[in-house]
Amino acid sequence: MMDAAPKSSLAESFSRYFNVGLAESDAQKEYVFQIRYRVYCEEFKYESVDRFANRLEVDDYDQYSRHCLITHLQTGMPAGCVRLVPAIGDREVDPLPLERYCGVSLDNKFIDNLKLQRNTVCEISRLAVDGAFRRRTGEALTRFGEINGLQFSPQEQRTFSSIAVACFFAATVLTEADGRTNVFAMMEPFLPRLMHRSGIDFQRVGKDIDYHGIRAPYFITTQAVLENLHPDLQELYSWIKENIVN
């Protein structure tokens, strides 16, 4: 009997089907804003489609945020996106999105006790996976499942559930590169659980709020992410870092 072929690592499998990189050109950013429009406006109706006649979901933070884009290699389709929003001033004058829109949910006493230098703070937001890469049985519950929307091979489909994690890793690479290692995020209940299975444990820093669905504020340091990654995810993170930094 012939030996079974060695199982590909997650990084090997993911890199076979997807590219991860910065969205720096206008064309690349349009792909990001198109994903966000389809997910946030059309599919989940978090934002009104009437606000974005050009079918690009954008806001005031995008002009100074850093954007990452995941693209499906075979079709060229944009599959996922995320952004890093740096804190550029005091929260009273230049609040991060979660401070502006979800401030009542924050445990400010706890956050103040962290004694964070503002120039080391950022928010990861607008993480979205395009509907073509999620499974329809789960899309009513979460934006981060798997979808067999197109004729993808079973091997490809097994990588789709890693798109959301890959988006988060791409943003984490930027926190490391930019020295923005104190990280906040407003997240739906599903995403911290997904990250926990990957060895990434966010600290809850406030209460639930109904903002684009039920969400809560979370905090993590870049160091905590990198120290606790499962081995197969460490390889995926290293591959993403090579694509973004080099």
Steps between C-alpha positions, in 0.01 A plus 500: 500500500631844410552749779242777516615836369620729778233738621556859395535757774238771535746755362578284199133439430399861547782638284398263221166676463536851643722806498524730803635850465464869570235691312693812405392596151160657427398184313592275792313722744196486274503123538504545878212747495304274262527206741385721783206629296386150410535370856403801714239661276348241269526180701472600865349847451715657770526809281243634254576433135366849430805654669740351245382564145833379361468168689813570704459499881738765635523728802718781634750261657598335172718786383761439771442129568714216372306246295566133427340296223474124444451397137405163354781411261309299239212743449661826612196557722547704818427260787560690822617828646589676822640836608719638775392839633782674690418725795619839380413717799321515833180301510299812583624676185581216260313194623541157348182358340408298809554807719282714275214262432511255791643713781216418740597133486864557605632437849702821500629450854652166403641640176649803678672265746682338208690831469550461125701752303267627233756464220511123569123456469291393202169342412453207266168537323295433188610136485281344233493179296318515166187287479638290214745349748256410775260209538133590465389286794677736737480841339194614693694456825847624419708668234789263562383154394566302184292528184488281193375782281711418194638175364798470730677173561461333841867575567440870436186509711690370800715814494204741495441490875856634539430822308377690807801385703731595212342848493566539872858380454553753221386780731718361779802515269426871459476553876846348530644700209348831612562463873123509563514203732209587731201385301127561543212354303121493512401142433196281465492212752604246236836655413667481846395133514652438157821671607509306829508175302811639331668573833417872491322626810357851496422682823150640523508867599136596510140393459288393206355766276267479201716656229476319168373207702596408856870570557737558790836676533815290531870563555814302426870570461697392196738317734213294644391400148846389394586316823197274497451405135458132421797367297310464172377857537850627575598380153198670344582823686861489379388451140258795525772715657737424211231606252419827675835621634723399208 
